[in-house]
mmCIF file of C-alpha atoms in Angstrom:
data_model
loop_
_atom_site.group_PDB
_atom_site.id
_atom_site.type_symbol
_atom_site.label_atom_id
_atom_site.label_comp_id
_atom_site.label_asym_id
_atom_site.label_seq_id
_atom_site.Cartn_x
_atom_site.Cartn_y
_atom_site.Cartn_z
ATOM 1 C CA UNK V 1 -37.828 1.127 71.203
ATOM 2 C CA UNK V 2 -41.635 1.234 71.276
ATOM 3 C CA UNK V 3 -41.693 -1.077 68.247
ATOM 4 C CA UNK V 4 -39.646 -3.708 70.046
ATOM 5 C CA UNK V 5 -41.711 -3.334 73.214
ATOM 6 C CA UNK V 6 -44.858 -3.815 71.123
ATOM 7 C CA UNK V 7 -43.375 -6.890 69.423
ATOM 8 C CA UNK V 8 -42.459 -8.341 72.829
ATOM 9 C CA UNK V 9 -46.055 -7.795 73.966
ATOM 10 C CA UNK V 10 -47.386 -9.609 70.876
ATOM 11 C CA UNK V 11 -45.030 -12.516 71.502
ATOM 12 C CA UNK V 12 -46.164 -12.527 75.130
ATOM 13 C CA UNK V 13 -49.903 -12.969 74.610
ATOM 14 C CA UNK V 14 -49.327 -15.381 71.726
ATOM 15 C CA UNK V 15 -47.169 -17.402 74.121
ATOM 16 C CA UNK V 16 -50.097 -17.585 76.551
ATOM 17 C CA UNK V 17 -52.288 -18.739 73.664
ATOM 18 C CA UNK V 18 -49.740 -21.455 72.879
ATOM 19 C CA UNK V 19 -49.555 -22.476 76.550
ATOM 20 C CA UNK V 20 -53.336 -22.921 76.586
ATOM 21 C CA UNK V 21 -53.069 -25.491 73.786
ATOM 22 C CA UNK V 22 -49.871 -27.057 75.190
ATOM 23 C CA UNK V 23 -51.544 -28.602 78.220
ATOM 24 C CA UNK V 24 -54.476 -29.908 76.134
ATOM 25 C CA UNK V 25 -52.151 -31.447 73.532
ATOM 26 C CA UNK V 26 -50.326 -33.310 76.291
ATOM 27 C CA UNK V 27 -53.468 -35.432 76.720
ATOM 28 C CA UNK V 28 -53.377 -36.322 73.015
ATOM 29 C CA UNK V 29 -56.367 -34.093 72.162
ATOM 30 C CA UNK V 30 -56.276 -31.541 69.329
ATOM 31 C CA UNK V 31 -58.562 -28.624 70.224
ATOM 32 C CA UNK V 32 -59.401 -25.669 67.983
ATOM 33 C CA UNK V 33 -61.470 -24.043 70.723
ATOM 34 C CA UNK V 34 -58.608 -21.941 72.118
ATOM 35 C CA UNK V 35 -59.524 -18.938 69.956
ATOM 36 C CA UNK V 36 -63.017 -19.033 71.490
ATOM 37 C CA UNK V 37 -61.621 -19.011 75.038
ATOM 38 C CA UNK V 38 -59.236 -16.236 73.989
ATOM 39 C CA UNK V 39 -62.227 -14.189 72.752
ATOM 40 C CA UNK V 40 -64.182 -14.761 75.966
ATOM 41 C CA UNK V 41 -61.228 -13.548 78.032
ATOM 42 C CA UNK V 42 -60.807 -10.480 75.816
ATOM 43 C CA UNK V 43 -64.436 -9.377 75.971
ATOM 44 C CA UNK V 44 -64.974 -10.144 79.668
ATOM 45 C CA UNK V 45 -61.818 -8.320 80.793
ATOM 46 C CA UNK V 46 -62.542 -5.339 78.540
ATOM 47 C CA UNK V 47 -66.114 -5.034 79.850
ATOM 48 C CA UNK V 48 -64.908 -5.167 83.439
ATOM 49 C CA UNK V 49 -62.247 -2.467 83.026
ATOM 50 C CA UNK V 50 -64.208 -0.184 80.677
ATOM 51 C CA UNK V 51 -67.809 -0.569 81.870
ATOM 52 C CA UNK V 52 -67.308 -1.534 85.533
ATOM 53 C CA UNK V 53 -64.063 0.347 86.227
ATOM 54 C CA UNK V 54 -62.131 -2.683 87.530
ATOM 55 C CA UNK V 55 -58.358 -2.824 87.875
ATOM 56 C CA UNK V 56 -56.627 -4.834 85.147
ATOM 57 C CA UNK V 57 -55.432 -7.656 87.446
ATOM 58 C CA UNK V 58 -58.802 -8.734 88.954
ATOM 59 C CA UNK V 59 -60.384 -8.212 85.517
ATOM 60 C CA UNK V 60 -57.849 -10.626 84.013
ATOM 61 C CA UNK V 61 -58.451 -13.213 86.719
ATOM 62 C CA UNK V 62 -62.224 -12.943 86.285
ATOM 63 C CA UNK V 63 -61.825 -13.254 82.510
ATOM 64 C CA UNK V 64 -59.638 -16.331 82.967
ATOM 65 C CA UNK V 65 -62.202 -17.906 85.291
ATOM 66 C CA UNK V 66 -65.024 -17.162 82.812
ATOM 67 C CA UNK V 67 -63.054 -18.816 79.997
ATOM 68 C CA UNK V 68 -62.165 -21.739 82.294
ATOM 69 C CA UNK V 69 -65.808 -22.250 83.229
ATOM 70 C CA UNK V 70 -66.821 -22.311 79.571
ATOM 71 C CA UNK V 71 -63.945 -24.704 78.807
ATOM 72 C CA UNK V 72 -65.151 -27.030 81.566
ATOM 73 C CA UNK V 73 -68.728 -26.937 80.245
ATOM 74 C CA UNK V 74 -67.570 -27.581 76.686
ATOM 75 C CA UNK V 75 -65.053 -30.211 77.773
ATOM 76 C CA UNK V 76 -67.550 -32.803 78.981
ATOM 77 C CA UNK V 77 -69.450 -33.287 75.698
ATOM 78 C CA UNK V 78 -66.575 -32.436 73.352
ATOM 79 C CA UNK V 79 -63.972 -34.753 74.895
ATOM 80 C CA UNK V 80 -66.221 -37.781 74.605
ATOM 81 C CA UNK V 81 -65.147 -37.860 70.963
ATOM 82 C CA UNK V 82 -61.622 -37.961 69.618
ATOM 83 C CA UNK V 83 -59.577 -37.415 66.487
ATOM 84 C CA UNK V 84 -61.196 -35.524 63.621
ATOM 85 C CA UNK V 85 -64.561 -35.437 65.373
ATOM 86 C CA UNK V 86 -62.997 -33.535 68.293
ATOM 87 C CA UNK V 87 -61.339 -31.106 65.885
ATOM 88 C CA UNK V 88 -64.686 -30.417 64.194
ATOM 89 C CA UNK V 89 -66.526 -30.082 67.522
ATOM 90 C CA UNK V 90 -64.030 -27.612 68.991
ATOM 91 C CA UNK V 91 -63.834 -25.700 65.713
ATOM 92 C CA UNK V 92 -67.626 -25.354 65.762
ATOM 93 C CA UNK V 93 -67.462 -24.037 69.337
ATOM 94 C CA UNK V 94 -64.849 -21.440 68.390
ATOM 95 C CA UNK V 95 -66.960 -20.242 65.477
ATOM 96 C CA UNK V 96 -70.066 -20.142 67.674
ATOM 97 C CA UNK V 97 -68.258 -17.873 70.146
ATOM 98 C CA UNK V 98 -67.049 -15.631 67.324
ATOM 99 C CA UNK V 99 -70.564 -15.304 65.880
ATOM 100 C CA UNK V 100 -71.970 -14.647 69.351
ATOM 101 C CA UNK V 101 -69.709 -11.617 69.736
ATOM 102 C CA UNK V 102 -70.549 -10.578 66.173
ATOM 103 C CA UNK V 103 -74.149 -10.166 67.373
ATOM 104 C CA UNK V 104 -73.384 -9.066 70.954
ATOM 105 C CA UNK V 105 -74.510 -5.493 71.603
ATOM 106 C CA UNK V 106 -74.237 -4.032 75.100
ATOM 107 C CA UNK V 107 -73.464 -0.341 75.468
ATOM 108 C CA UNK V 108 -73.903 2.130 78.304
ATOM 109 C CA UNK V 109 -73.618 5.912 78.420
ATOM 110 C CA UNK V 110 -70.535 7.159 80.227
ATOM 111 C CA UNK V 111 -69.527 10.795 80.143
ATOM 112 C CA UNK V 112 -71.997 11.531 77.378
ATOM 113 C CA UNK V 113 -70.513 8.800 75.159
ATOM 114 C CA UNK V 114 -71.827 5.305 74.562
ATOM 115 C CA UNK V 115 -69.201 2.671 75.262
ATOM 116 C CA UNK V 116 -69.181 -1.102 75.126
ATOM 117 C CA UNK V 117 -69.292 -3.897 72.538
ATOM 118 C CA UNK V 118 -71.353 -3.037 69.455
ATOM 119 C CA UNK V 119 -71.825 -6.227 67.446
ATOM 120 C CA UNK V 120 -69.920 -6.335 64.185
ATOM 121 C CA UNK V 121 -68.334 -2.923 64.826
ATOM 122 C CA UNK V 122 -66.463 -4.395 67.771
ATOM 123 C CA UNK V 123 -65.507 -3.027 71.173
ATOM 124 C CA UNK V 124 -63.604 0.258 71.247
ATOM 125 C CA UNK V 125 -62.323 2.564 74.009
ATOM 126 C CA UNK V 126 -60.302 -0.153 75.819
ATOM 127 C CA UNK V 127 -57.709 2.285 77.133
ATOM 128 C CA UNK V 128 -56.942 1.104 80.656
ATOM 129 C CA UNK V 129 -53.162 1.146 80.172
ATOM 130 C CA UNK V 130 -53.148 4.629 78.634
ATOM 131 C CA UNK V 131 -55.616 6.087 81.130
ATOM 132 C CA UNK V 132 -53.498 4.846 84.039
ATOM 133 C CA UNK V 133 -50.238 6.188 82.645
ATOM 134 C CA UNK V 134 -48.589 2.882 81.729
ATOM 135 C CA UNK V 135 -45.754 3.176 79.213
ATOM 136 C CA UNK V 136 -44.974 0.575 76.542
ATOM 137 C CA UNK V 137 -42.133 -0.704 78.742
ATOM 138 C CA UNK V 138 -44.479 -1.064 81.728
ATOM 139 C CA UNK V 139 -46.978 -3.035 79.658
ATOM 140 C CA UNK V 140 -44.255 -5.249 78.205
ATOM 141 C CA UNK V 141 -42.862 -6.062 81.657
ATOM 142 C CA UNK V 142 -46.362 -6.781 82.960
ATOM 143 C CA UNK V 143 -47.125 -9.115 80.036
ATOM 144 C CA UNK V 144 -43.926 -11.071 80.525
ATOM 145 C CA UNK V 145 -44.473 -11.258 84.278
ATOM 146 C CA UNK V 146 -47.747 -13.067 83.538
ATOM 147 C CA UNK V 147 -45.994 -15.271 80.951
ATOM 148 C CA UNK V 148 -43.243 -16.133 83.449
ATOM 149 C CA UNK V 149 -45.765 -17.085 86.149
ATOM 150 C CA UNK V 150 -47.739 -19.312 83.766
ATOM 151 C CA UNK V 151 -44.556 -20.859 82.324
ATOM 152 C CA UNK V 152 -43.254 -21.622 85.831
ATOM 153 C CA UNK V 153 -46.578 -23.230 86.768
ATOM 154 C CA UNK V 154 -46.562 -25.415 83.643
ATOM 155 C CA UNK V 155 -42.871 -26.293 84.155
ATOM 156 C CA UNK V 156 -43.677 -27.427 87.702
ATOM 157 C CA UNK V 157 -46.734 -29.308 86.436
ATOM 158 C CA UNK V 158 -44.603 -31.203 83.895
ATOM 159 C CA UNK V 159 -42.580 -32.578 86.820
ATOM 160 C CA UNK V 160 -45.554 -33.308 89.041
ATOM 161 C CA UNK V 161 -47.713 -36.413 89.347
ATOM 162 C CA UNK V 162 -50.516 -34.713 87.432
ATOM 163 C CA UNK V 163 -48.119 -33.955 84.585
ATOM 164 C CA UNK V 164 -47.183 -37.632 84.439
ATOM 165 C CA UNK V 165 -50.893 -38.501 84.319
ATOM 166 C CA UNK V 166 -51.415 -36.086 81.417
ATOM 167 C CA UNK V 167 -48.575 -37.658 79.451
ATOM 168 C CA UNK V 168 -49.810 -41.158 80.256
ATOM 169 C CA UNK V 169 -53.252 -40.343 78.868
ATOM 170 C CA UNK V 170 -51.699 -38.773 75.787
ATOM 171 C CA UNK V 171 -49.428 -41.721 75.076
ATOM 172 C CA UNK V 172 -51.871 -44.599 75.667
ATOM 173 C CA UNK V 173 -55.438 -44.073 76.877
ATOM 174 C CA UNK V 174 -56.144 -47.782 77.277
ATOM 175 C CA UNK V 175 -53.079 -48.349 79.454
ATOM 176 C CA UNK V 176 -53.868 -45.231 81.497
ATOM 177 C CA UNK V 177 -57.447 -46.352 82.072
ATOM 178 C CA UNK V 178 -56.289 -49.832 83.047
ATOM 179 C CA UNK V 179 -54.371 -48.400 86.033
ATOM 180 C CA UNK V 180 -57.411 -46.492 87.266
ATOM 181 C CA UNK V 181 -56.978 -43.076 85.635
ATOM 182 C CA UNK V 182 -60.285 -41.307 84.955
ATOM 183 C CA UNK V 183 -59.825 -40.192 81.347
ATOM 184 C CA UNK V 184 -62.764 -37.775 81.284
ATOM 185 C CA UNK V 185 -61.669 -36.033 84.490
ATOM 186 C CA UNK V 186 -58.087 -35.640 83.254
ATOM 187 C CA UNK V 187 -59.098 -34.322 79.827
ATOM 188 C CA UNK V 188 -61.693 -31.902 81.199
ATOM 189 C CA UNK V 189 -59.214 -30.620 83.790
ATOM 190 C CA UNK V 190 -56.610 -30.032 81.086
ATOM 191 C CA UNK V 191 -59.207 -28.262 78.932
ATOM 192 C CA UNK V 192 -60.263 -26.101 81.894
ATOM 193 C CA UNK V 193 -56.688 -25.071 82.695
ATOM 194 C CA UNK V 194 -56.102 -24.350 79.018
ATOM 195 C CA UNK V 195 -59.241 -22.197 78.942
ATOM 196 C CA UNK V 196 -58.036 -20.191 81.955
ATOM 197 C CA UNK V 197 -54.652 -19.502 80.336
ATOM 198 C CA UNK V 198 -56.319 -18.538 77.040
ATOM 199 C CA UNK V 199 -58.617 -16.176 78.952
ATOM 200 C CA UNK V 200 -55.578 -14.465 80.493
ATOM 201 C CA UNK V 201 -54.000 -14.101 77.056
ATOM 202 C CA UNK V 202 -57.209 -12.704 75.572
ATOM 203 C CA UNK V 203 -57.564 -10.130 78.355
ATOM 204 C CA UNK V 204 -54.040 -8.836 77.688
ATOM 205 C CA UNK V 205 -54.679 -8.839 73.938
ATOM 206 C CA UNK V 206 -57.819 -6.695 74.319
ATOM 207 C CA UNK V 207 -55.987 -4.053 76.343
ATOM 208 C CA UNK V 208 -53.006 -4.127 73.997
ATOM 209 C CA UNK V 209 -55.046 -3.499 70.842
ATOM 210 C CA UNK V 210 -57.623 -1.134 72.515
ATOM 211 C CA UNK V 211 -60.170 -2.343 69.913
ATOM 212 C CA UNK V 212 -61.413 -5.899 69.447
ATOM 213 C CA UNK V 213 -63.922 -7.420 67.047
ATOM 214 C CA UNK V 214 -65.120 -10.874 66.120
ATOM 215 C CA UNK V 215 -62.739 -11.159 63.139
ATOM 216 C CA UNK V 216 -59.754 -11.129 65.515
ATOM 217 C CA UNK V 217 -60.718 -14.577 66.824
ATOM 218 C CA UNK V 218 -60.982 -16.636 63.644
ATOM 219 C CA UNK V 219 -59.759 -20.076 62.605
ATOM 220 C CA UNK V 220 -56.272 -18.733 61.843
ATOM 221 C CA UNK V 221 -55.806 -17.773 65.499
ATOM 222 C CA UNK V 222 -56.988 -21.232 66.586
ATOM 223 C CA UNK V 223 -54.515 -22.813 64.163
ATOM 224 C CA UNK V 224 -51.670 -20.706 65.553
ATOM 225 C CA UNK V 225 -52.614 -21.854 69.064
ATOM 226 C CA UNK V 226 -51.963 -25.523 68.317
ATOM 227 C CA UNK V 227 -49.087 -24.819 65.916
ATOM 228 C CA UNK V 228 -46.916 -23.201 68.585
ATOM 229 C CA UNK V 229 -46.620 -26.187 70.986
ATOM 230 C CA UNK V 230 -46.448 -28.708 68.128
ATOM 231 C CA UNK V 231 -43.668 -26.761 66.408
ATOM 232 C CA UNK V 232 -41.883 -26.088 69.683
ATOM 233 C CA UNK V 233 -42.253 -29.633 71.014
ATOM 234 C CA UNK V 234 -44.344 -31.108 73.811
ATOM 235 C CA UNK V 235 -41.366 -32.237 75.892
ATOM 236 C CA UNK V 236 -40.786 -28.806 77.406
ATOM 237 C CA UNK V 237 -42.879 -25.701 77.978
ATOM 238 C CA UNK V 238 -39.957 -23.612 76.740
ATOM 239 C CA UNK V 239 -40.392 -25.092 73.266
ATOM 240 C CA UNK V 240 -43.634 -23.147 72.924
ATOM 241 C CA UNK V 241 -41.843 -19.896 73.766
ATOM 242 C CA UNK V 242 -39.150 -20.644 71.170
ATOM 243 C CA UNK V 243 -41.800 -21.460 68.560
ATOM 244 C CA UNK V 244 -43.727 -18.217 69.188
ATOM 245 C CA UNK V 245 -40.525 -16.177 68.900
ATOM 246 C CA UNK V 246 -39.666 -18.036 65.675
ATOM 247 C CA UNK V 247 -43.125 -17.509 64.143
ATOM 248 C CA UNK V 248 -44.073 -14.032 65.397
ATOM 249 C CA UNK V 249 -40.600 -12.546 65.728
ATOM 250 C CA UNK V 250 -38.883 -13.988 62.647
ATOM 251 C CA UNK V 251 -41.504 -15.196 60.176
ATOM 252 C CA UNK V 252 -44.233 -12.576 60.702
ATOM 253 C CA UNK V 253 -42.208 -9.459 61.572
ATOM 254 C CA UNK V 254 -38.725 -10.312 60.337
ATOM 255 C CA UNK V 255 -39.899 -11.117 56.807
ATOM 256 C CA UNK V 256 -42.372 -8.235 56.491
ATOM 257 C CA UNK V 257 -40.090 -6.497 53.975
ATOM 258 C CA UNK V 258 -40.853 -9.288 51.461
ATOM 259 C CA UNK V 259 -44.462 -8.146 51.109
ATOM 260 C CA UNK V 260 -46.808 -10.761 49.600
ATOM 261 C CA UNK V 261 -43.910 -13.166 49.031
ATOM 262 C CA UNK V 262 -43.684 -13.504 52.796
ATOM 263 C CA UNK V 263 -46.796 -15.729 52.864
ATOM 264 C CA UNK V 264 -45.195 -18.259 50.500
ATOM 265 C CA UNK V 265 -41.926 -18.288 52.417
ATOM 266 C CA UNK V 266 -43.837 -18.462 55.713
ATOM 267 C CA UNK V 267 -45.444 -21.801 54.794
ATOM 268 C CA UNK V 268 -42.227 -23.169 53.302
ATOM 269 C CA UNK V 269 -40.204 -22.383 56.429
ATOM 270 C CA UNK V 270 -42.824 -23.981 58.689
ATOM 271 C CA UNK V 271 -42.740 -27.168 56.554
ATOM 272 C CA UNK V 272 -38.925 -27.113 56.562
ATOM 273 C CA UNK V 273 -38.791 -26.694 60.346
ATOM 274 C CA UNK V 274 -41.226 -29.585 60.883
ATOM 275 C CA UNK V 275 -39.210 -31.841 58.571
ATOM 276 C CA UNK V 276 -35.866 -30.981 60.126
ATOM 277 C CA UNK V 277 -37.271 -31.151 63.670
ATOM 278 C CA UNK V 278 -40.232 -33.574 63.491
ATOM 279 C CA UNK V 279 -40.465 -33.777 67.302
ATOM 280 C CA UNK V 280 -40.368 -30.008 67.717
ATOM 281 C CA UNK V 281 -37.671 -27.380 68.056
ATOM 282 C CA UNK V 282 -37.002 -28.614 71.606
ATOM 283 C CA UNK V 283 -37.344 -32.412 71.507
ATOM 284 C CA UNK V 284 -36.411 -34.964 74.173
ATOM 285 C CA UNK V 285 -32.694 -34.953 73.272
ATOM 286 C CA UNK V 286 -32.516 -31.151 73.326
ATOM 287 C CA UNK V 287 -34.391 -31.056 76.642
ATOM 288 C CA UNK V 288 -31.848 -33.502 78.121
ATOM 289 C CA UNK V 289 -28.919 -31.416 76.879
ATOM 290 C CA UNK V 290 -30.461 -28.285 78.383
ATOM 291 C CA UNK V 291 -31.055 -30.155 81.647
ATOM 292 C CA UNK V 292 -27.381 -31.206 81.778
ATOM 293 C CA UNK V 293 -26.313 -27.657 80.873
ATOM 294 C CA UNK V 294 -28.192 -26.260 83.856
ATOM 295 C CA UNK V 295 -27.018 -29.083 86.112
ATOM 296 C CA UNK V 296 -30.323 -30.956 86.523
ATOM 297 C CA UNK V 297 -31.983 -33.976 85.022
ATOM 298 C CA UNK V 298 -35.477 -34.017 83.513
ATOM 299 C CA UNK V 299 -37.040 -34.560 86.935
ATOM 300 C CA UNK V 300 -35.316 -31.481 88.324
ATOM 301 C CA UNK V 301 -32.727 -33.413 90.406
ATOM 302 C CA UNK V 302 -29.039 -32.633 90.703
ATOM 303 C CA UNK V 303 -26.895 -34.929 88.480
ATOM 304 C CA UNK V 304 -25.091 -37.730 90.300
ATOM 305 C CA UNK V 305 -21.340 -37.616 90.747
ATOM 306 C CA UNK V 306 -19.051 -40.631 90.159
ATOM 307 C CA UNK V 307 -19.199 -41.762 93.791
ATOM 308 C CA UNK V 308 -22.971 -41.449 93.917
ATOM 309 C CA UNK V 309 -23.316 -43.293 90.604
ATOM 310 C CA UNK V 310 -21.211 -46.137 92.013
ATOM 311 C CA UNK V 311 -23.389 -46.286 95.118
ATOM 312 C CA UNK V 312 -26.529 -46.352 92.976
ATOM 313 C CA UNK V 313 -25.124 -49.257 90.919
ATOM 314 C CA UNK V 314 -24.229 -51.213 94.058
ATOM 315 C CA UNK V 315 -27.732 -50.652 95.449
ATOM 316 C CA UNK V 316 -29.208 -51.899 92.168
#
């Protein structure tokens, strides 16, 4: 069962990575900076638990806040551009963060052993879960508790006024600005929230792997971050979860027995999925069907009965 618990943990922190890009993509911006925020969260949380002896929960929150602060700082200059220029700018930021940790060396002596990040050799001895007696099941439940909290917050946000503002900016910036929406404030806020979520995911990733290095946070990870919500669909936060399960559970792990042929089939299946479901695995029609299945409309209201529908028509 440890294998399945480990796979569930991987899907969990990749889901957080996808959530971090989901809220940014809702504003119509394509950011490749999520891997950088993920790395910041991983290193900050690991340093707090290993070097400072913090508990995992406050370390995660501090790591999320550090990533959010950096996202806010980066958001102001980066989001003044759009399209390919934004992609290049955020990609450059992600690579700058990776190279920073490649050269980052900060070790202290603890128990006669030097611990801490050591440049290109990475950061070892991140054993908080093991040292505190957590089993694989405990870690898996903890990871998915965090995922559930973040998913619930994003689900509520999608139905809030701020969620409507995000979608308005993503669909038509000119129209949104004409009704008094501050585009820069909305985009920077979305980037900041995305940075916080990525920081949480990175902190869990660091304690899952017990050893992190700069190569873990490359362009491929940034590409995965934006691929999950695009493949899953931007109409519902649950689409991102479905996409991560499809990619990490089926394509990456399920096809491992194919060896090198898996990489060819991996790309082909992604292309096939995007062609068959161009609006994502959970598009607007699927979201409506799910809403009816659970007895609520897209705004979270109970469906109207025949009498109520007649009253609504008469009022109209």
